[in-house]
Structure formats: structure tokens, C-alpha cells
Amino acid sequence: MSDLLGLGLTHYPLLGGRDDMMAVLLRGTLTDPDIPAAEKDPAHWPDLMRREWGDDEGRATAPGHRQALVEGLARCRERLDAFAPDVLVVWGDDQYENFREEVVPPFCVLAYDDIDVHPFSLMNSYGNPNAWGRPDDMTFTLHGNKQWCRRLTNELIADGIDMAYSYRKREGAHFPHAIANTQLFLDYDHAGTQFPYPIIPITVNCYGQHAIARRGGLARFADIATEELDPVGPTPARCMELGAAVARAMRGWGKRVAFVASSSWSHAFLNDKDWHLRPDTASDRELYAAFVAGDRERWRRTTGAEIVRDGQHEMLNWFCLVGAMDELGLDLRWSEMVETDVFNSNKVFAIFDA
């Protein structure tokens, strides 16, 4: 049995809230006065979008979307428990949370020991009660290992990756929800409170030119017209190189390691060309077909500009995973894409094994 495993999953924040709030981003987008009225008219929407939206703004179809995501997460957790890892390496974006104007590293190892995390703080800030009915201020412990993080950082630097590291979360900041929600959702039945495995978090500057300009989130078109873009994020090819370097380092540790990409694929609120109304499903389908077929050349030639154009910013986490899986020679054993036009982002699940 292999001592290495790969998982891909979503950290979709609205899965942590109530069903009636799952389409809240689209509802807000429809109030943007700078989006043409014709684009906001459901009569001009794709069939899937009209069906999901229905006559109740997505409330009736939200439970089905939740069920599909929970089933994908449960399959990943089942494989993870059977694998019994010593540690998870999780690639996740920092969405204007720990890293802001002071510094925005392309990649950073969060070299923390155990840390108490408030998993609902982001949802609370949007007035969205959590799906579990837990207290708003509930915490769970995210298990870490500072010494392992130091070792990994040293080995990455020796391998040509100028890796940043952090020993402390910024005071008053949300813990990056891409990492927190990985634990929350992989331990969905217990709202993250009974997850036993330590995590080495590696943040990726997926938002790049929009990290500060849009504060990692939704922007109105009037603001986009005058925004001052930030420097670009790391390229997809560099993310694959990082993933391969992390895999090379940890392959020699003698530990059971699960490598995890934590993000959805294209996001409606990042898809400027479609007025933030829906994700770019056509582009997601193309990359997904190549992903399933093992067509890595298609992935390697993807540019950062294409990622931004298609609202696929957060997929850089998946490029890290793919680079690691190729380095380790692990095969894709199962995958599924959950498509949506109303619930902000298409979601993909994957399991890689020897």
C-alpha cells in the first residue's frame, strides 16, 4: 500500500452556512446597477441557471447542491481514514485574510503548532448562521507541527523554491478559510471538531492582481473600472513546480502524507466577462477533461492571464496538487465535477492513489 495520497476538494464557504443563503452572492450581484439589465434578466440565462434559480432565487435547489458536495467530501474522508495519514499538506489560497498590504507572498508555509480556529467567523461577518446550528464563536483545534514546517521550508529552499514562512497569524485576522474549511468539511458530520490529523498549510497567492485591489472578494463594476491592479500571482507552471518540489521533499520523510488541493474551480464573482453572474463552466469543462485524461501538457501551457480571464484564480491550488501527483506517479482513481450556475463556483473532487 502506498504511503502517499492525493485529494482534491472544495472549501466553498457557503456550504458552511444555511441553504437559504447559498445563492446570496448572486442575489447581491443582481443589485449592481452597472450590470446591463438584459444580463440580469433570467430570460437570457442558460437553462441550468434558470432551473437552479427557479421562482425562489435558488432556495429550493440549494439542498441538492449541498447533498452533492457532502457526498464528494464523504468519499474523500472515507479514503483519507483508510489511508490513515501522519500529516496532510494542504494548498489553499489566502483571500485577503492573513496576508494584506504589509506583505503578499507567492507561497507561504504556515509554520504553526496547534492553533484554535474560529471556523464560522467569515460566515458570521456576512450574517449567515452556520449550517450545524453551533454557537457562532465555536472553535476547533487545527493540529500543526512547527518543526515539520521548518524542515519542509528548508528542503524547498534547497531545491530552488524561495519559500516564505510564517510563525504567527496576523492579529485580528480571519484564519485562511481555505485551510480552516478543509478541516471543517472533511469532518463535516462534527463541524471540524473531531479531525485528528495534523496539517501543514501552504498558502498560495491565487488572487494575484486582485489580492489587494478587490480585497480577495466581490467587486462592483464601477470599482473595477478604476481599480489599480496588483502584481500578478504565481503562474500555473510555477505552482506545478512547487507541488513537485513539496512531493520530492516529503517522499523521503518516511511518513504517510496526504496532499490536498483545497478550492473550487471558476468563481462567478471573479468572472468579469460574464458580469459576475455565473462561473465559466466551458473553461472548467475543458480543463477538467484534460485533468481526467491525464493531459498534463494542456495544464502546463495554461497561462496566468487565462486563469484570471476565466475566473479560475483559486485553481492554482489544484496546479500544485497536479504537480505533486505527477512527481509521485500517483494515478487519478476517482473524480467528479459538480456544476452550478447559481451557487458561485463549480466544484471538483478527486482521489489520487498508487
CSV table of C-alpha atoms in Angstrom, one decimal:
chain,number,residue,atom,x,y,z
A,1,MET,CA,0.0,0.0,0.0
A,2,SER,CA,1.4,3.4,-1.0
A,3,ASP,CA,2.3,5.9,1.8
A,4,LEU,CA,1.2,8.8,-0.4
A,5,LEU,CA,-2.2,10.0,-1.3
A,6,GLY,CA,-3.7,12.9,-3.2
A,7,LEU,CA,-7.1,14.6,-2.7
A,8,GLY,CA,-8.9,17.5,-4.4
A,9,LEU,CA,-11.9,19.1,-2.8
A,10,THR,CA,-13.7,22.4,-2.3
A,11,HIS,CA,-13.6,24.9,0.6
A,12,TYR,CA,-16.8,26.7,-0.7
A,13,PRO,CA,-17.7,29.0,2.3
A,14,LEU,CA,-21.4,29.0,1.7
A,15,LEU,CA,-21.5,25.2,2.3
A,16,GLY,CA,-20.8,26.2,5.9
A,17,GLY,CA,-24.0,28.4,6.0
A,18,ARG,CA,-27.7,27.8,5.6
A,19,ASP,CA,-29.3,26.6,2.4
A,20,ASP,CA,-31.5,29.7,2.1
A,21,MET,CA,-28.2,31.8,2.0
A,22,MET,CA,-26.4,29.6,-0.6
A,23,ALA,CA,-27.2,31.9,-3.5
A,24,VAL,CA,-26.6,35.1,-1.6
A,25,LEU,CA,-23.7,36.2,-3.8
A,26,LEU,CA,-25.8,36.1,-7.0
A,27,ARG,CA,-28.6,37.9,-5.2
A,28,GLY,CA,-26.1,40.7,-4.3
A,29,THR,CA,-24.6,40.8,-7.8
A,30,LEU,CA,-28.1,41.4,-9.3
A,31,THR,CA,-28.3,44.6,-7.4
A,32,ASP,CA,-25.2,46.0,-9.2
A,33,PRO,CA,-26.5,48.9,-11.3
A,34,ASP,CA,-23.6,48.7,-13.7
A,35,ILE,CA,-24.6,45.3,-15.0
A,36,PRO,CA,-26.8,45.6,-18.1
A,37,ALA,CA,-30.5,44.9,-17.3
A,38,ALA,CA,-30.6,42.3,-20.1
A,39,GLU,CA,-27.8,40.3,-18.5
A,40,LYS,CA,-29.7,40.3,-15.2
A,41,ASP,CA,-32.9,39.1,-16.8
A,42,PRO,CA,-33.4,35.3,-16.2
A,43,ALA,CA,-35.0,35.0,-19.7
A,44,HIS,CA,-31.5,35.5,-21.1
A,45,TRP,CA,-29.8,33.0,-18.8
A,46,PRO,CA,-28.6,29.4,-19.6
A,47,ASP,CA,-31.0,26.6,-18.9
A,48,LEU,CA,-29.2,25.3,-15.9
A,49,MET,CA,-29.1,28.8,-14.3
A,50,ARG,CA,-32.8,29.3,-14.8
A,51,ARG,CA,-33.6,25.9,-13.4
A,52,GLU,CA,-31.4,26.4,-10.3
A,53,TRP,CA,-32.7,29.9,-9.7
A,54,GLY,CA,-36.4,28.9,-10.1
A,55,ASP,CA,-39.0,31.2,-8.7
A,56,ASP,CA,-37.4,31.4,-5.2
A,57,GLU,CA,-33.9,32.6,-6.0
A,58,GLY,CA,-32.2,29.2,-5.6
A,59,ARG,CA,-33.7,28.2,-2.3
A,60,ALA,CA,-35.3,25.0,-3.4
A,61,THR,CA,-32.3,23.7,-5.3
A,62,ALA,CA,-29.7,24.6,-2.6
A,63,PRO,CA,-30.2,21.3,-0.6
A,64,GLY,CA,-29.4,19.3,-3.7
A,65,HIS,CA,-26.2,21.2,-4.3
A,66,ARG,CA,-25.3,20.7,-0.6
A,67,GLN,CA,-26.0,16.9,-0.9
A,68,ALA,CA,-23.7,16.5,-3.9
A,69,LEU,CA,-20.9,18.3,-2.1
A,70,VAL,CA,-21.3,16.4,1.1
A,71,GLU,CA,-21.2,13.2,-0.8
A,72,GLY,CA,-18.0,14.1,-2.5
A,73,LEU,CA,-16.4,15.2,0.8
A,74,ALA,CA,-17.6,12.0,2.5
A,75,ARG,CA,-15.9,9.9,-0.3
A,76,CYS,CA,-12.6,11.8,0.2
A,77,ARG,CA,-12.8,11.4,4.0
A,78,GLU,CA,-13.5,7.7,3.7
A,79,ARG,CA,-10.4,7.3,1.6
A,80,LEU,CA,-8.4,9.5,4.0
A,81,ASP,CA,-9.4,7.4,7.0
A,82,ALA,CA,-8.5,4.2,5.2
A,83,PHE,CA,-5.1,5.7,4.4
A,84,ALA,CA,-4.6,7.0,8.0
A,85,PRO,CA,-2.1,9.8,7.2
A,86,ASP,CA,0.5,11.1,9.6
A,87,VAL,CA,0.0,14.5,8.1
A,88,LEU,CA,-1.9,16.5,5.4
A,89,VAL,CA,-0.2,19.0,3.2
A,90,VAL,CA,-2.9,21.5,2.2
A,91,TRP,CA,-2.6,24.1,-0.6
A,92,GLY,CA,-5.1,26.8,-0.1
A,93,ASP,CA,-5.4,30.5,-1.1
A,94,ASP,CA,-5.2,33.4,1.4
A,95,GLN,CA,-8.1,35.6,0.4
A,96,TYR,CA,-7.1,38.9,2.0
A,97,GLU,CA,-7.1,37.3,5.4
A,98,ASN,CA,-3.6,36.7,6.9
A,99,PHE,CA,-1.8,38.5,4.1
A,100,ARG,CA,-2.7,42.0,3.3
A,101,GLU,CA,-1.0,45.3,2.4
A,102,GLU,CA,2.0,44.5,4.6
A,103,VAL,CA,3.2,41.6,2.5
A,104,VAL,CA,1.7,39.1,0.0
A,105,PRO,CA,4.0,36.1,-0.6
A,106,PRO,CA,3.5,34.0,-3.7
A,107,PHE,CA,3.7,30.9,-1.4
A,108,CYS,CA,4.0,30.6,2.3
A,109,VAL,CA,4.3,27.7,4.8
A,110,LEU,CA,2.2,28.5,7.9
A,111,ALA,CA,4.6,27.1,10.4
A,112,TYR,CA,2.2,26.8,13.3
A,113,ASP,CA,1.8,24.3,16.1
A,114,ASP,CA,-1.7,23.6,17.2
A,115,ILE,CA,-3.9,26.6,16.8
A,116,ASP,CA,-7.5,27.3,17.8
A,117,VAL,CA,-9.6,28.4,14.8
A,118,HIS,CA,-13.0,30.1,14.6
A,119,PRO,CA,-14.4,28.4,11.5
A,120,PHE,CA,-17.6,30.5,11.4
A,121,SER,CA,-16.0,33.9,11.6
A,122,LEU,CA,-16.2,34.5,7.8
A,123,MET,CA,-19.9,33.4,7.6
A,124,ASN,CA,-20.7,35.5,10.7
A,125,SER,CA,-19.3,38.6,9.0
A,126,TYR,CA,-21.9,38.1,6.2
A,127,GLY,CA,-24.7,37.5,8.7
A,128,ASN,CA,-25.0,33.8,7.6
A,129,PRO,CA,-25.7,31.4,10.5
A,130,ASN,CA,-23.7,28.2,10.3
A,131,ALA,CA,-25.3,25.0,8.9
A,132,TRP,CA,-24.7,23.0,12.1
A,133,GLY,CA,-26.5,25.3,14.5
A,134,ARG,CA,-23.4,25.6,16.5
A,135,PRO,CA,-22.5,28.7,18.6
A,136,ASP,CA,-21.2,31.5,16.4
A,137,ASP,CA,-18.0,31.6,18.4
A,138,MET,CA,-17.3,27.9,18.3
A,139,THR,CA,-13.6,26.9,17.9
A,140,PHE,CA,-11.8,23.8,16.9
A,141,THR,CA,-8.1,22.9,17.1
A,142,LEU,CA,-6.2,22.7,13.9
A,143,HIS,CA,-3.3,20.4,14.6
A,144,GLY,CA,0.1,21.6,13.3
A,145,ASN,CA,3.8,20.9,13.7
A,146,LYS,CA,6.2,23.8,13.5
A,147,GLN,CA,9.3,21.6,13.3
A,148,TRP,CA,7.9,19.7,10.2
A,149,CYS,CA,7.1,23.0,8.6
A,150,ARG,CA,10.6,24.3,9.2
A,151,ARG,CA,12.1,21.1,7.7
A,152,LEU,CA,9.9,21.4,4.7
A,153,THR,CA,10.8,25.0,4.2
A,154,ASN,CA,14.5,24.3,4.4
A,155,GLU,CA,14.2,21.4,1.9
A,156,LEU,CA,12.2,23.5,-0.6
A,157,ILE,CA,14.7,26.3,-0.4
A,158,ALA,CA,17.5,23.8,-1.0
A,159,ASP,CA,15.5,22.6,-4.1
A,160,GLY,CA,15.3,26.1,-5.6
A,161,ILE,CA,11.9,27.2,-4.2
A,162,ASP,CA,12.3,30.5,-2.3
A,163,MET,CA,9.6,29.6,0.2
A,164,ALA,CA,8.3,32.1,2.7
A,165,TYR,CA,7.2,31.0,6.1
A,166,SER,CA,5.1,32.4,8.9
A,167,TYR,CA,5.2,31.6,12.7
A,168,ARG,CA,2.2,33.7,13.7
A,169,LYS,CA,-1.2,34.7,12.3
A,170,ARG,CA,-1.8,38.4,11.8
A,171,GLU,CA,-3.5,39.8,14.9
A,172,GLY,CA,-7.3,40.1,14.4
A,173,ALA,CA,-7.2,38.3,11.1
A,174,HIS,CA,-9.5,35.5,9.9
A,175,PHE,CA,-7.6,32.3,9.7
A,176,PRO,CA,-7.4,31.5,6.0
A,177,HIS,CA,-10.8,29.8,5.3
A,178,ALA,CA,-9.3,27.7,2.5
A,179,ILE,CA,-7.3,25.8,5.2
A,180,ALA,CA,-9.9,26.0,8.0
A,181,ASN,CA,-12.7,24.8,5.7
A,182,THR,CA,-10.6,21.8,4.7
A,183,GLN,CA,-10.8,20.5,8.2
A,184,LEU,CA,-14.4,21.7,8.6
A,185,PHE,CA,-15.7,19.9,5.5
A,186,LEU,CA,-13.6,16.8,5.8
A,187,ASP,CA,-15.0,16.4,9.3
A,188,TYR,CA,-18.5,17.6,8.1
A,189,ASP,CA,-20.5,15.5,10.5
A,190,HIS,CA,-18.8,17.1,13.5
A,191,ALA,CA,-18.2,20.6,12.1
A,192,GLY,CA,-14.4,20.0,12.2
A,193,THR,CA,-14.2,19.3,15.9
A,194,GLN,CA,-13.1,15.7,15.7
A,195,PHE,CA,-10.4,15.9,13.0
A,196,PRO,CA,-7.4,14.0,14.3
A,197,TYR,CA,-4.8,14.6,11.6
A,198,PRO,CA,-2.1,17.4,11.6
A,199,ILE,CA,-2.0,19.8,8.7
A,200,ILE,CA,0.9,21.6,7.1
A,201,PRO,CA,-0.8,24.6,5.4
A,202,ILE,CA,0.8,26.2,2.3
A,203,THR,CA,-0.9,29.3,1.2
A,204,VAL,CA,-0.9,30.3,-2.5
A,205,ASN,CA,-1.4,33.8,-3.7
A,206,CYS,CA,-4.2,32.7,-6.1
A,207,TYR,CA,-5.8,36.2,-6.2
A,208,GLY,CA,-2.7,37.8,-7.6
A,209,GLN,CA,-3.6,41.1,-9.2
A,210,HIS,CA,-6.9,41.1,-7.3
A,211,ALA,CA,-5.5,40.2,-3.9
A,212,ILE,CA,-5.5,43.8,-2.6
A,213,ALA,CA,-7.4,45.6,-5.4
A,214,ARG,CA,-10.6,43.6,-4.6
A,215,ARG,CA,-9.6,42.6,-1.1
A,216,GLY,CA,-9.9,39.0,-2.1
A,217,GLY,CA,-13.6,39.2,-2.8
A,218,LEU,CA,-16.6,40.6,-4.8
A,219,ALA,CA,-16.2,43.9,-6.6
A,220,ARG,CA,-18.8,46.1,-8.2
A,221,PHE,CA,-18.2,47.0,-11.9
A,222,ALA,CA,-17.9,50.7,-11.0
A,223,ASP,CA,-15.0,49.9,-8.8
A,224,ILE,CA,-13.4,47.6,-11.3
A,225,ALA,CA,-13.3,50.4,-13.9
A,226,THR,CA,-11.0,52.4,-11.6
A,227,GLU,CA,-9.1,49.7,-9.8
A,228,GLU,CA,-5.3,49.7,-9.6
A,229,LEU,CA,-4.3,46.1,-10.2
A,230,ASP,CA,-1.7,44.4,-8.0
A,231,PRO,CA,1.3,42.4,-9.3
A,232,VAL,CA,0.3,39.0,-10.8
A,233,GLY,CA,0.3,35.8,-8.7
A,234,PRO,CA,2.5,32.8,-9.4
A,235,THR,CA,2.0,31.1,-12.8
A,236,PRO,CA,0.2,27.8,-13.1
A,237,ALA,CA,3.5,26.3,-14.3
A,238,ARG,CA,5.3,27.5,-11.2
A,239,CYS,CA,2.6,26.1,-9.0
A,240,MET,CA,3.1,22.7,-10.6
A,241,GLU,CA,6.9,23.1,-9.9
A,242,LEU,CA,6.1,23.9,-6.3
A,243,GLY,CA,3.9,20.9,-6.0
A,244,ALA,CA,6.6,18.6,-7.4
A,245,ALA,CA,9.2,20.1,-5.0
A,246,VAL,CA,7.0,19.5,-2.0
A,247,ALA,CA,6.4,15.9,-3.1
A,248,ARG,CA,10.1,15.3,-3.6
A,249,ALA,CA,10.8,16.6,-0.1
A,250,MET,CA,8.2,14.7,1.7
A,251,ARG,CA,8.6,11.5,-0.2
A,252,GLY,CA,11.8,10.9,1.8
A,253,TRP,CA,10.3,11.6,5.3
A,254,GLY,CA,9.1,8.1,5.9
A,255,LYS,CA,5.6,9.3,6.8
A,256,ARG,CA,2.2,8.8,5.4
A,257,VAL,CA,1.4,12.0,3.6
A,258,ALA,CA,-1.9,13.1,2.0
A,259,PHE,CA,-1.5,16.1,-0.4
A,260,VAL,CA,-4.7,18.2,-0.7
A,261,ALA,CA,-5.8,20.9,-3.1
A,262,SER,CA,-8.5,23.0,-1.4
A,263,SER,CA,-10.6,25.2,-3.7
A,264,SER,CA,-13.5,25.3,-6.1
A,265,TRP,CA,-12.7,26.0,-9.8
A,266,SER,CA,-14.0,29.1,-11.7
A,267,HIS,CA,-15.9,31.6,-9.5
A,268,ALA,CA,-18.8,33.8,-10.7
A,269,PHE,CA,-17.6,36.8,-8.7
A,270,LEU,CA,-14.2,36.6,-10.5
A,271,ASN,CA,-15.6,36.0,-14.0
A,272,ASP,CA,-15.7,39.6,-15.2
A,273,LYS,CA,-16.6,38.7,-18.8
A,274,ASP,CA,-19.8,37.1,-17.7
A,275,TRP,CA,-20.7,40.0,-15.4
A,276,HIS,CA,-20.1,38.0,-12.2
A,277,LEU,CA,-23.3,36.2,-12.8
A,278,ARG,CA,-22.0,32.6,-13.2
A,279,PRO,CA,-18.8,30.7,-13.3
A,280,ASP,CA,-17.0,29.9,-16.6
A,281,THR,CA,-18.3,26.4,-17.0
A,282,ALA,CA,-17.0,25.9,-20.5
A,283,SER,CA,-13.4,26.7,-19.4
A,284,ASP,CA,-13.8,24.4,-16.4
A,285,ARG,CA,-15.0,21.6,-18.5
A,286,GLU,CA,-12.1,21.9,-20.9
A,287,LEU,CA,-9.5,21.8,-18.1
A,288,TYR,CA,-11.5,19.0,-16.3
A,289,ALA,CA,-11.5,16.8,-19.5
A,290,ALA,CA,-7.7,17.3,-19.7
A,291,PHE,CA,-7.4,16.5,-16.0
A,292,VAL,CA,-9.3,13.3,-16.2
A,293,ALA,CA,-7.5,12.2,-19.4
A,294,GLY,CA,-4.1,12.9,-17.8
A,295,ASP,CA,-3.3,15.6,-20.5
A,296,ARG,CA,-0.7,17.5,-18.5
A,297,GLU,CA,0.5,19.4,-21.5
A,298,ARG,CA,-2.8,21.2,-21.6
A,299,TRP,CA,-2.4,22.1,-17.9
A,300,ARG,CA,1.3,23.2,-18.3
A,301,ARG,CA,0.5,25.6,-21.1
A,302,THR,CA,-2.2,27.3,-19.2
A,303,THR,CA,-1.2,30.9,-18.5
A,304,GLY,CA,-1.9,33.2,-15.6
A,305,ALA,CA,-3.7,35.6,-17.8
A,306,GLU,CA,-6.1,32.8,-18.9
A,307,ILE,CA,-6.7,31.8,-15.3
A,308,VAL,CA,-7.7,35.4,-14.4
A,309,ARG,CA,-9.8,35.8,-17.6
A,310,ASP,CA,-11.8,32.7,-16.7
A,311,GLY,CA,-12.2,33.4,-13.0
A,312,GLN,CA,-10.2,30.3,-12.2
A,313,HIS,CA,-7.9,32.1,-9.8
A,314,GLU,CA,-8.2,29.5,-7.0
A,315,MET,CA,-7.4,26.6,-9.3
A,316,LEU,CA,-3.7,27.4,-8.7
A,317,ASN,CA,-4.1,25.2,-5.6
A,318,TRP,CA,-5.0,22.4,-8.0
A,319,PHE,CA,-2.0,23.1,-10.2
A,320,CYS,CA,0.2,22.5,-7.1
A,321,LEU,CA,-1.6,19.2,-6.5
A,322,VAL,CA,-1.2,18.0,-10.1
A,323,GLY,CA,2.5,18.8,-10.0
A,324,ALA,CA,2.8,16.7,-6.8
A,325,MET,CA,0.9,13.8,-8.3
A,326,ASP,CA,2.9,13.8,-11.4
A,327,GLU,CA,6.2,13.8,-9.4
A,328,LEU,CA,4.9,10.9,-7.3
A,329,GLY,CA,3.4,8.9,-10.2
A,330,LEU,CA,0.1,8.6,-8.5
A,331,ASP,CA,-2.9,7.8,-10.7
A,332,LEU,CA,-6.3,9.5,-10.6
A,333,ARG,CA,-8.6,6.9,-9.2
A,334,TRP,CA,-11.9,8.8,-8.9
A,335,SER,CA,-13.1,12.3,-9.7
A,336,GLU,CA,-16.4,14.2,-10.1
A,337,MET,CA,-17.3,17.7,-11.1
A,338,VAL,CA,-20.4,19.3,-9.6
A,339,GLU,CA,-21.6,22.1,-12.0
A,340,THR,CA,-23.7,25.0,-11.0
A,341,ASP,CA,-24.6,28.4,-12.4
A,342,VAL,CA,-26.2,29.9,-9.3
A,343,PHE,CA,-24.1,28.8,-6.4
A,344,ASN,CA,-21.0,30.8,-7.4
A,345,SER,CA,-18.5,28.1,-8.4
A,346,ASN,CA,-18.1,24.7,-10.0
A,347,LYS,CA,-16.6,22.2,-7.6
A,348,VAL,CA,-14.4,19.2,-8.3
A,349,PHE,CA,-13.4,16.2,-6.1
A,350,ALA,CA,-10.6,13.9,-6.8
A,351,ILE,CA,-8.7,11.0,-5.3
A,352,PHE,CA,-5.1,10.0,-6.4
A,353,ASP,CA,-3.5,6.8,-5.3
A,354,ALA,CA,-0.8,4.4,-6.3
